[in-house]
Structures are given as C-alpha cells and as structure tokens.
Amino acid sequence: MKNKIVIFSNIKGGVGKTTLCALFASYLAEHGYPVIAIDADLQASLFRHRQREKDVAPEAQVPWNVELLDTANREHLKHVMDKLKDVPGIVLIDCPGNLNDRNLEYIYKSADAAIIPISFDADTVDATGIFIKAMKTVSSAELIFIPNRINTSERKSEELRQRTQTTEFLGLVGTVVPTVKQSVSVKRYTTLYPLEKSQLAVIEPAFGKIIEVFHLNKE
C-alpha cells in the first residue's frame, strides 16, 4: 500500500488528539489497512497507555505498533521522518499541542494530511484558527477537521449559530467530517483490543468519511 503520513494535531489541549489517534489506528487495522502509530508528544500519553495495557496483559496480541519519537534532536527527527516516508502503509503521528517546538516543522512538512480535532467553544475555535495559519505556512497537508466530544443535546440558538459558522469557515480550508458525540465508551479507548460496538457507532461516520477523503486502498 502507498505510504501516507497523517498527523493528529491542534494547539488547543483537551480536544482528544490522542484518543482519536488510538481509535483511528484500531479502526484502520480492523479494516485491513497496515498502520503504525508514532507518539511525538512530550507527555507520551499514547505510548504509556500501550505500556500499561501490555503490563496487565503481556500475552495480548498487538494489533498495531506504537513508537516514541523524540522531537528535541533536529537531525534525528529529520532522519526518522525520511524513514517513515518509506513505510508501506499509514503512519499516524500524535503531535504535541503547541507551536513552540520549531522542530515540529519537519513533521508538518512531511504530513500528507492533518486530522484536527475541534470543539465549538470560542477558545478552541480561536486556537484552531491560529494552528491553521501556522500549518499553511509550512505544510501542504490536507486538513481534516473532526468535531469531537460534542454534546448533541445542546440546542441553544447561539451555540447552534456558532457551530454553523465555524463549520462553514473550516469547510473553506479543509474537510469537516461528521461529529464524534460525547461518549464515555469513546474515552475508554484501548490500544490492544477490538473496538466495541458502542465505540463504532460513535466513530464510524467520521472515520468512514476520512477514509473516503483519503481515497484509501489496500493494494
């Protein structure tokens, strides 16, 4: 399969980058796509999550690999990104939630697509706008916006107006996929075991659309 590097990123914390990255890796693997996840975040949340699960169940079969990526060493980072371009399959990179690390530019430049989790509060919308501008200056990656942890029961007219305006704006610079609703089952993600039916029901519309946008094939 042709290589594709996909980053999960936004400068606003708490939007669910790591959770969505793990869920998407499992979704791809379960649909027969070769996938590897790279944890480039200083907190190493995805990598540590996998380690904790393996400590509890060392005999469990690993459905997709998770590797750490140190972004502090510029030359090492450039070398790793060059190697990742040759990986036959989909490389998912969980990026740090900031723009302070100039070395991240190498990751952004290498990305074929950026999946950007968002919510519709003013702080996240503003931060996402800043991130879009920063990405556009260094990368030609396709932008995919995924509204995440959205409480669909909210029906206040001002909130609905804000959502509509934000979605229309983001649609001018990228693709906005269906909403991932707020769900306890989604937060309770695993890196070892198959996706639960309750998780699939929530993420399928968004992830299915992403696969369409990517024009993915398994050959």
PDB file of C-alpha atoms in Angstrom:
ATOM      1  CA  MET A   1       0.000   0.000   0.000  1.00  0.00           C
ATOM      2  CA  LYS A   2       1.184   3.541  -0.774  1.00  0.00           C
ATOM      3  CA  ASN A   3       2.614   5.449   2.178  1.00  0.00           C
ATOM      4  CA  LYS A   4       0.510   8.144   3.842  1.00  0.00           C
ATOM      5  CA  ILE A   5       1.618  10.217   6.837  1.00  0.00           C
ATOM      6  CA  VAL A   6      -1.279  11.547   8.899  1.00  0.00           C
ATOM      7  CA  ILE A   7      -0.822  13.791  11.921  1.00  0.00           C
ATOM      8  CA  PHE A   8      -3.279  14.408  14.749  1.00  0.00           C
ATOM      9  CA  SER A   9      -2.701  17.935  15.932  1.00  0.00           C
ATOM     10  CA  ASN A  10      -4.120  21.173  17.302  1.00  0.00           C
ATOM     11  CA  ILE A  11      -2.586  23.698  19.682  1.00  0.00           C
ATOM     12  CA  LYS A  12      -5.624  23.565  21.968  1.00  0.00           C
ATOM     13  CA  GLY A  13      -5.330  20.890  24.621  1.00  0.00           C
ATOM     14  CA  GLY A  14      -8.174  18.645  25.691  1.00  0.00           C
ATOM     15  CA  VAL A  15      -9.684  18.162  22.230  1.00  0.00           C
ATOM     16  CA  GLY A  16      -8.974  14.420  22.167  1.00  0.00           C
ATOM     17  CA  LYS A  17      -5.987  14.091  19.827  1.00  0.00           C
ATOM     18  CA  THR A  18      -4.529  11.008  21.487  1.00  0.00           C
ATOM     19  CA  THR A  19      -7.870   9.252  21.955  1.00  0.00           C
ATOM     20  CA  LEU A  20      -8.864   9.778  18.316  1.00  0.00           C
ATOM     21  CA  CYS A  21      -5.428   8.725  17.102  1.00  0.00           C
ATOM     22  CA  ALA A  22      -5.685   5.434  19.005  1.00  0.00           C
ATOM     23  CA  LEU A  23      -9.259   4.819  17.891  1.00  0.00           C
ATOM     24  CA  PHE A  24      -8.401   5.561  14.266  1.00  0.00           C
ATOM     25  CA  ALA A  25      -5.406   3.216  14.404  1.00  0.00           C
ATOM     26  CA  SER A  26      -7.659   0.427  15.661  1.00  0.00           C
ATOM     27  CA  TYR A  27     -10.331   1.285  13.085  1.00  0.00           C
ATOM     28  CA  LEU A  28      -7.809   1.130  10.237  1.00  0.00           C
ATOM     29  CA  ALA A  29      -6.255  -2.112  11.471  1.00  0.00           C
ATOM     30  CA  GLU A  30      -9.655  -3.759  11.812  1.00  0.00           C
ATOM     31  CA  HIS A  31     -10.463  -2.735   8.235  1.00  0.00           C
ATOM     32  CA  GLY A  32      -7.291  -4.355   6.920  1.00  0.00           C
ATOM     33  CA  TYR A  33      -5.088  -1.294   6.478  1.00  0.00           C
ATOM     34  CA  PRO A  34      -1.409  -1.520   7.543  1.00  0.00           C
ATOM     35  CA  VAL A  35      -0.907   1.121  10.223  1.00  0.00           C
ATOM     36  CA  ILE A  36       1.669   2.276  12.747  1.00  0.00           C
ATOM     37  CA  ALA A  37       1.282   4.984  15.387  1.00  0.00           C
ATOM     38  CA  ILE A  38       4.045   7.396  16.376  1.00  0.00           C
ATOM     39  CA  ASP A  39       3.852   9.241  19.698  1.00  0.00           C
ATOM     40  CA  ALA A  40       5.641  12.572  19.233  1.00  0.00           C
ATOM     41  CA  ASP A  41       4.088  14.228  22.278  1.00  0.00           C
ATOM     42  CA  LEU A  42       6.374  15.011  25.216  1.00  0.00           C
ATOM     43  CA  GLN A  43       3.752  13.525  27.555  1.00  0.00           C
ATOM     44  CA  ALA A  44       3.897  10.234  25.605  1.00  0.00           C
ATOM     45  CA  SER A  45       0.291   9.509  26.583  1.00  0.00           C
ATOM     46  CA  LEU A  46      -0.342   7.035  23.764  1.00  0.00           C
ATOM     47  CA  PHE A  47       2.907   5.135  24.305  1.00  0.00           C
ATOM     48  CA  ARG A  48       2.369   4.957  28.071  1.00  0.00           C
ATOM     49  CA  HIS A  49      -1.213   3.793  27.561  1.00  0.00           C
ATOM     50  CA  ARG A  50       0.045   0.888  25.444  1.00  0.00           C
ATOM     51  CA  GLN A  51       2.722   0.052  28.028  1.00  0.00           C
ATOM     52  CA  ARG A  52       0.165  -0.057  30.855  1.00  0.00           C
ATOM     53  CA  GLU A  53      -2.092  -2.342  28.840  1.00  0.00           C
ATOM     54  CA  LYS A  54       0.801  -4.661  27.988  1.00  0.00           C
ATOM     55  CA  ASP A  55       1.841  -4.802  31.646  1.00  0.00           C
ATOM     56  CA  VAL A  56      -1.635  -6.035  32.534  1.00  0.00           C
ATOM     57  CA  ALA A  57      -1.953  -8.401  29.558  1.00  0.00           C
ATOM     58  CA  PRO A  58       1.552  -9.280  28.281  1.00  0.00           C
ATOM     59  CA  GLU A  59       0.146 -12.173  26.227  1.00  0.00           C
ATOM     60  CA  ALA A  60      -2.248  -9.968  24.257  1.00  0.00           C
ATOM     61  CA  GLN A  61      -1.549  -9.696  20.528  1.00  0.00           C
ATOM     62  CA  VAL A  62      -0.558  -6.209  19.390  1.00  0.00           C
ATOM     63  CA  PRO A  63      -2.888  -5.041  16.562  1.00  0.00           C
ATOM     64  CA  TRP A  64      -0.686  -2.062  15.623  1.00  0.00           C
ATOM     65  CA  ASN A  65       2.666  -0.794  16.842  1.00  0.00           C
ATOM     66  CA  VAL A  66       3.317   2.369  18.847  1.00  0.00           C
ATOM     67  CA  GLU A  67       6.737   4.014  18.682  1.00  0.00           C
ATOM     68  CA  LEU A  68       8.129   7.040  20.519  1.00  0.00           C
ATOM     69  CA  LEU A  69       9.575   9.944  18.546  1.00  0.00           C
ATOM     70  CA  ASP A  70      11.932  12.409  20.224  1.00  0.00           C
ATOM     71  CA  THR A  71      11.457  15.812  18.584  1.00  0.00           C
ATOM     72  CA  ALA A  72      14.269  17.513  20.531  1.00  0.00           C
ATOM     73  CA  ASN A  73      17.091  16.340  18.251  1.00  0.00           C
ATOM     74  CA  ARG A  74      16.627  18.050  14.883  1.00  0.00           C
ATOM     75  CA  GLU A  75      18.877  15.778  12.819  1.00  0.00           C
ATOM     76  CA  HIS A  76      17.447  12.627  14.359  1.00  0.00           C
ATOM     77  CA  LEU A  77      13.913  13.880  13.698  1.00  0.00           C
ATOM     78  CA  LYS A  78      14.698  14.602  10.039  1.00  0.00           C
ATOM     79  CA  HIS A  79      16.216  11.128   9.677  1.00  0.00           C
ATOM     80  CA  VAL A  80      13.184   9.424  11.253  1.00  0.00           C
ATOM     81  CA  MET A  81      10.700  11.380   9.132  1.00  0.00           C
ATOM     82  CA  ASP A  82      12.579  10.413   5.974  1.00  0.00           C
ATOM     83  CA  LYS A  83      12.399   6.753   7.002  1.00  0.00           C
ATOM     84  CA  LEU A  84       8.694   6.999   7.818  1.00  0.00           C
ATOM     85  CA  LYS A  85       8.017   8.128   4.247  1.00  0.00           C
ATOM     86  CA  ASP A  86       9.119   4.678   3.102  1.00  0.00           C
ATOM     87  CA  VAL A  87       6.811   2.745   5.450  1.00  0.00           C
ATOM     88  CA  PRO A  88       4.277   0.816   3.329  1.00  0.00           C
ATOM     89  CA  GLY A  89       1.031   1.852   4.965  1.00  0.00           C
ATOM     90  CA  ILE A  90      -0.498   4.578   7.074  1.00  0.00           C
ATOM     91  CA  VAL A  91       1.647   6.364   9.639  1.00  0.00           C
ATOM     92  CA  LEU A  92      -0.347   8.147  12.341  1.00  0.00           C
ATOM     93  CA  ILE A  93       1.537  10.733  14.401  1.00  0.00           C
ATOM     94  CA  ASP A  94       0.156  12.060  17.670  1.00  0.00           C
ATOM     95  CA  CYS A  95       1.681  15.551  17.811  1.00  0.00           C
ATOM     96  CA  PRO A  96       2.277  17.889  20.771  1.00  0.00           C
ATOM     97  CA  GLY A  97      -0.367  20.518  21.381  1.00  0.00           C
ATOM     98  CA  ASN A  98       1.858  23.554  20.863  1.00  0.00           C
ATOM     99  CA  LEU A  99       3.711  25.572  18.245  1.00  0.00           C
ATOM    100  CA  ASN A 100       6.770  26.352  20.363  1.00  0.00           C
ATOM    101  CA  ASP A 101       8.891  23.441  19.135  1.00  0.00           C
ATOM    102  CA  ARG A 102      10.326  24.616  15.804  1.00  0.00           C
ATOM    103  CA  ASN A 103      11.481  21.088  15.054  1.00  0.00           C
ATOM    104  CA  LEU A 104       7.850  20.067  14.602  1.00  0.00           C
ATOM    105  CA  GLU A 105       8.048  21.832  11.252  1.00  0.00           C
ATOM    106  CA  TYR A 106       9.693  18.691   9.853  1.00  0.00           C
ATOM    107  CA  ILE A 107       6.660  16.631  10.872  1.00  0.00           C
ATOM    108  CA  TYR A 108       4.221  19.159   9.424  1.00  0.00           C
ATOM    109  CA  LYS A 109       6.130  19.324   6.137  1.00  0.00           C
ATOM    110  CA  SER A 110       6.135  15.539   5.827  1.00  0.00           C
ATOM    111  CA  ALA A 111       2.422  15.136   6.532  1.00  0.00           C
ATOM    112  CA  ASP A 112       0.044  14.217   3.732  1.00  0.00           C
ATOM    113  CA  ALA A 113      -2.919  15.069   5.932  1.00  0.00           C
ATOM    114  CA  ALA A 114      -3.646  16.627   9.317  1.00  0.00           C
ATOM    115  CA  ILE A 115      -6.614  15.444  11.358  1.00  0.00           C
ATOM    116  CA  ILE A 116      -7.541  18.345  13.615  1.00  0.00           C
ATOM    117  CA  PRO A 117      -9.948  17.609  16.482  1.00  0.00           C
ATOM    118  CA  ILE A 118     -12.075  20.593  17.422  1.00  0.00           C
ATOM    119  CA  SER A 119     -14.875  21.717  19.693  1.00  0.00           C
ATOM    120  CA  PHE A 120     -17.058  24.757  19.187  1.00  0.00           C
ATOM    121  CA  ASP A 121     -16.172  26.864  22.215  1.00  0.00           C
ATOM    122  CA  ALA A 122     -14.576  30.240  21.475  1.00  0.00           C
ATOM    123  CA  ASP A 123     -11.128  29.338  22.882  1.00  0.00           C
ATOM    124  CA  THR A 124     -10.826  26.199  20.761  1.00  0.00           C
ATOM    125  CA  VAL A 125     -12.108  27.930  17.639  1.00  0.00           C
ATOM    126  CA  ASP A 126      -9.565  30.749  18.083  1.00  0.00           C
ATOM    127  CA  ALA A 127      -6.716  28.308  18.768  1.00  0.00           C
ATOM    128  CA  THR A 128      -7.666  26.228  15.745  1.00  0.00           C
ATOM    129  CA  GLY A 129      -7.539  29.326  13.559  1.00  0.00           C
ATOM    130  CA  ILE A 130      -4.018  30.065  14.784  1.00  0.00           C
ATOM    131  CA  PHE A 131      -2.987  26.469  14.132  1.00  0.00           C
ATOM    132  CA  ILE A 132      -4.407  26.552  10.598  1.00  0.00           C
ATOM    133  CA  LYS A 133      -2.378  29.665   9.767  1.00  0.00           C
ATOM    134  CA  ALA A 134       0.778  28.077  11.160  1.00  0.00           C
ATOM    135  CA  MET A 135       0.202  24.861   9.197  1.00  0.00           C
ATOM    136  CA  LYS A 136      -0.449  26.721   5.958  1.00  0.00           C
ATOM    137  CA  THR A 137       2.915  28.491   6.187  1.00  0.00           C
ATOM    138  CA  VAL A 138       4.959  25.274   6.345  1.00  0.00           C
ATOM    139  CA  SER A 139       2.824  22.427   5.015  1.00  0.00           C
ATOM    140  CA  SER A 140       0.623  21.455   2.085  1.00  0.00           C
ATOM    141  CA  ALA A 141      -1.100  18.747   4.127  1.00  0.00           C
ATOM    142  CA  GLU A 142      -4.790  18.163   3.529  1.00  0.00           C
ATOM    143  CA  LEU A 143      -6.758  19.441   6.535  1.00  0.00           C
ATOM    144  CA  ILE A 144      -9.461  17.245   8.066  1.00  0.00           C
ATOM    145  CA  PHE A 145     -11.498  18.719  10.923  1.00  0.00           C
ATOM    146  CA  ILE A 146     -13.267  16.354  13.292  1.00  0.00           C
ATOM    147  CA  PRO A 147     -15.732  17.849  15.803  1.00  0.00           C
ATOM    148  CA  ASN A 148     -15.075  15.763  18.906  1.00  0.00           C
ATOM    149  CA  ARG A 149     -16.708  15.246  22.293  1.00  0.00           C
ATOM    150  CA  ILE A 150     -19.749  17.190  21.119  1.00  0.00           C
ATOM    151  CA  ASN A 151     -22.855  17.276  23.280  1.00  0.00           C
ATOM    152  CA  THR A 152     -25.539  16.977  20.621  1.00  0.00           C
ATOM    153  CA  SER A 153     -28.328  17.636  23.117  1.00  0.00           C
ATOM    154  CA  GLU A 154     -27.353  21.317  23.274  1.00  0.00           C
ATOM    155  CA  ARG A 155     -29.970  23.276  21.387  1.00  0.00           C
ATOM    156  CA  LYS A 156     -29.352  26.927  22.344  1.00  0.00           C
ATOM    157  CA  SER A 157     -29.670  29.121  19.274  1.00  0.00           C
ATOM    158  CA  GLU A 158     -26.368  30.917  19.906  1.00  0.00           C
ATOM    159  CA  GLU A 159     -24.486  27.612  20.232  1.00  0.00           C
ATOM    160  CA  LEU A 160     -26.046  26.280  17.037  1.00  0.00           C
ATOM    161  CA  ARG A 161     -25.172  29.500  15.217  1.00  0.00           C
ATOM    162  CA  GLN A 162     -21.568  29.262  16.416  1.00  0.00           C
ATOM    163  CA  ARG A 163     -21.338  25.657  15.236  1.00  0.00           C
ATOM    164  CA  THR A 164     -22.745  26.506  11.831  1.00  0.00           C
ATOM    165  CA  GLN A 165     -20.407  29.458  11.335  1.00  0.00           C
ATOM    166  CA  THR A 166     -17.368  27.504  12.470  1.00  0.00           C
ATOM    167  CA  THR A 167     -18.216  24.527  10.248  1.00  0.00           C
ATOM    168  CA  GLU A 168     -18.715  26.788   7.235  1.00  0.00           C
ATOM    169  CA  PHE A 169     -15.391  28.539   7.836  1.00  0.00           C
ATOM    170  CA  LEU A 170     -13.440  25.310   8.298  1.00  0.00           C
ATOM    171  CA  GLY A 171     -15.067  23.915   5.161  1.00  0.00           C
ATOM    172  CA  LEU A 172     -13.340  26.664   3.179  1.00  0.00           C
ATOM    173  CA  VAL A 173      -9.868  25.426   4.145  1.00  0.00           C
ATOM    174  CA  GLY A 174     -10.430  21.706   4.530  1.00  0.00           C
ATOM    175  CA  THR A 175     -12.963  18.940   5.075  1.00  0.00           C
ATOM    176  CA  VAL A 176     -15.240  18.800   8.109  1.00  0.00           C
ATOM    177  CA  VAL A 177     -16.267  15.214   8.871  1.00  0.00           C
ATOM    178  CA  PRO A 178     -19.299  14.100  10.891  1.00  0.00           C
ATOM    179  CA  THR A 179     -19.331  14.787  14.614  1.00  0.00           C
ATOM    180  CA  VAL A 180     -17.974  12.382  17.217  1.00  0.00           C
ATOM    181  CA  LYS A 181     -20.507  12.672  20.014  1.00  0.00           C
ATOM    182  CA  GLN A 182     -19.530  12.926  23.649  1.00  0.00           C
ATOM    183  CA  SER A 183     -19.367   9.341  24.893  1.00  0.00           C
ATOM    184  CA  VAL A 184     -17.937   7.502  27.865  1.00  0.00           C
ATOM    185  CA  SER A 185     -17.187   4.462  25.698  1.00  0.00           C
ATOM    186  CA  VAL A 186     -15.038   6.542  23.335  1.00  0.00           C
ATOM    187  CA  LYS A 187     -12.997   7.988  26.206  1.00  0.00           C
ATOM    188  CA  ARG A 188     -12.420   4.426  27.428  1.00  0.00           C
ATOM    189  CA  TYR A 189     -10.209   3.527  24.472  1.00  0.00           C
ATOM    190  CA  THR A 190      -7.836   0.595  24.226  1.00  0.00           C
ATOM    191  CA  THR A 191      -4.751   0.025  22.094  1.00  0.00           C
ATOM    192  CA  LEU A 192      -4.910  -3.774  22.302  1.00  0.00           C
ATOM    193  CA  TYR A 193      -8.466  -4.977  21.940  1.00  0.00           C
ATOM    194  CA  PRO A 194     -11.118  -4.691  19.191  1.00  0.00           C
ATOM    195  CA  LEU A 195     -13.364  -1.660  19.092  1.00  0.00           C
ATOM    196  CA  GLU A 196     -16.622  -2.091  20.970  1.00  0.00           C
ATOM    197  CA  LYS A 197     -19.949  -1.793  19.151  1.00  0.00           C
ATOM    198  CA  SER A 198     -20.772   1.302  21.191  1.00  0.00           C
ATOM    199  CA  GLN A 199     -17.495   2.912  20.099  1.00  0.00           C
ATOM    200  CA  LEU A 200     -18.021   2.015  16.447  1.00  0.00           C
ATOM    201  CA  ALA A 201     -21.488   3.542  16.497  1.00  0.00           C
ATOM    202  CA  VAL A 202     -19.981   6.871  17.555  1.00  0.00           C
ATOM    203  CA  ILE A 203     -16.836   6.990  15.408  1.00  0.00           C
ATOM    204  CA  GLU A 204     -17.929   5.186  12.220  1.00  0.00           C
ATOM    205  CA  PRO A 205     -19.480   8.216  10.451  1.00  0.00           C
ATOM    206  CA  ALA A 206     -16.384  10.375  10.998  1.00  0.00           C
ATOM    207  CA  PHE A 207     -13.757   7.714  10.324  1.00  0.00           C
ATOM    208  CA  GLY A 208     -15.614   6.332   7.325  1.00  0.00           C
ATOM    209  CA  LYS A 209     -15.660   9.819   5.823  1.00  0.00           C
ATOM    210  CA  ILE A 210     -11.919  10.229   6.437  1.00  0.00           C
ATOM    211  CA  ILE A 211     -11.208   7.019   4.539  1.00  0.00           C
ATOM    212  CA  GLU A 212     -13.326   8.371   1.663  1.00  0.00           C
ATOM    213  CA  VAL A 213     -11.402  11.645   1.686  1.00  0.00           C
ATOM    214  CA  PHE A 214      -8.083   9.782   1.670  1.00  0.00           C
ATOM    215  CA  HIS A 215      -9.170   7.544  -1.231  1.00  0.00           C
ATOM    216  CA  LEU A 216      -7.519   4.677   0.604  1.00  0.00           C
ATOM    217  CA  ASN A 217      -6.999   1.283  -0.946  1.00  0.00           C
ATOM    218  CA  LYS A 218      -5.253  -1.747   0.464  1.00  0.00           C
ATOM    219  CA  GLU A 219      -3.178  -2.655  -2.578  1.00  0.00           C
TER     220      GLU A 219
END
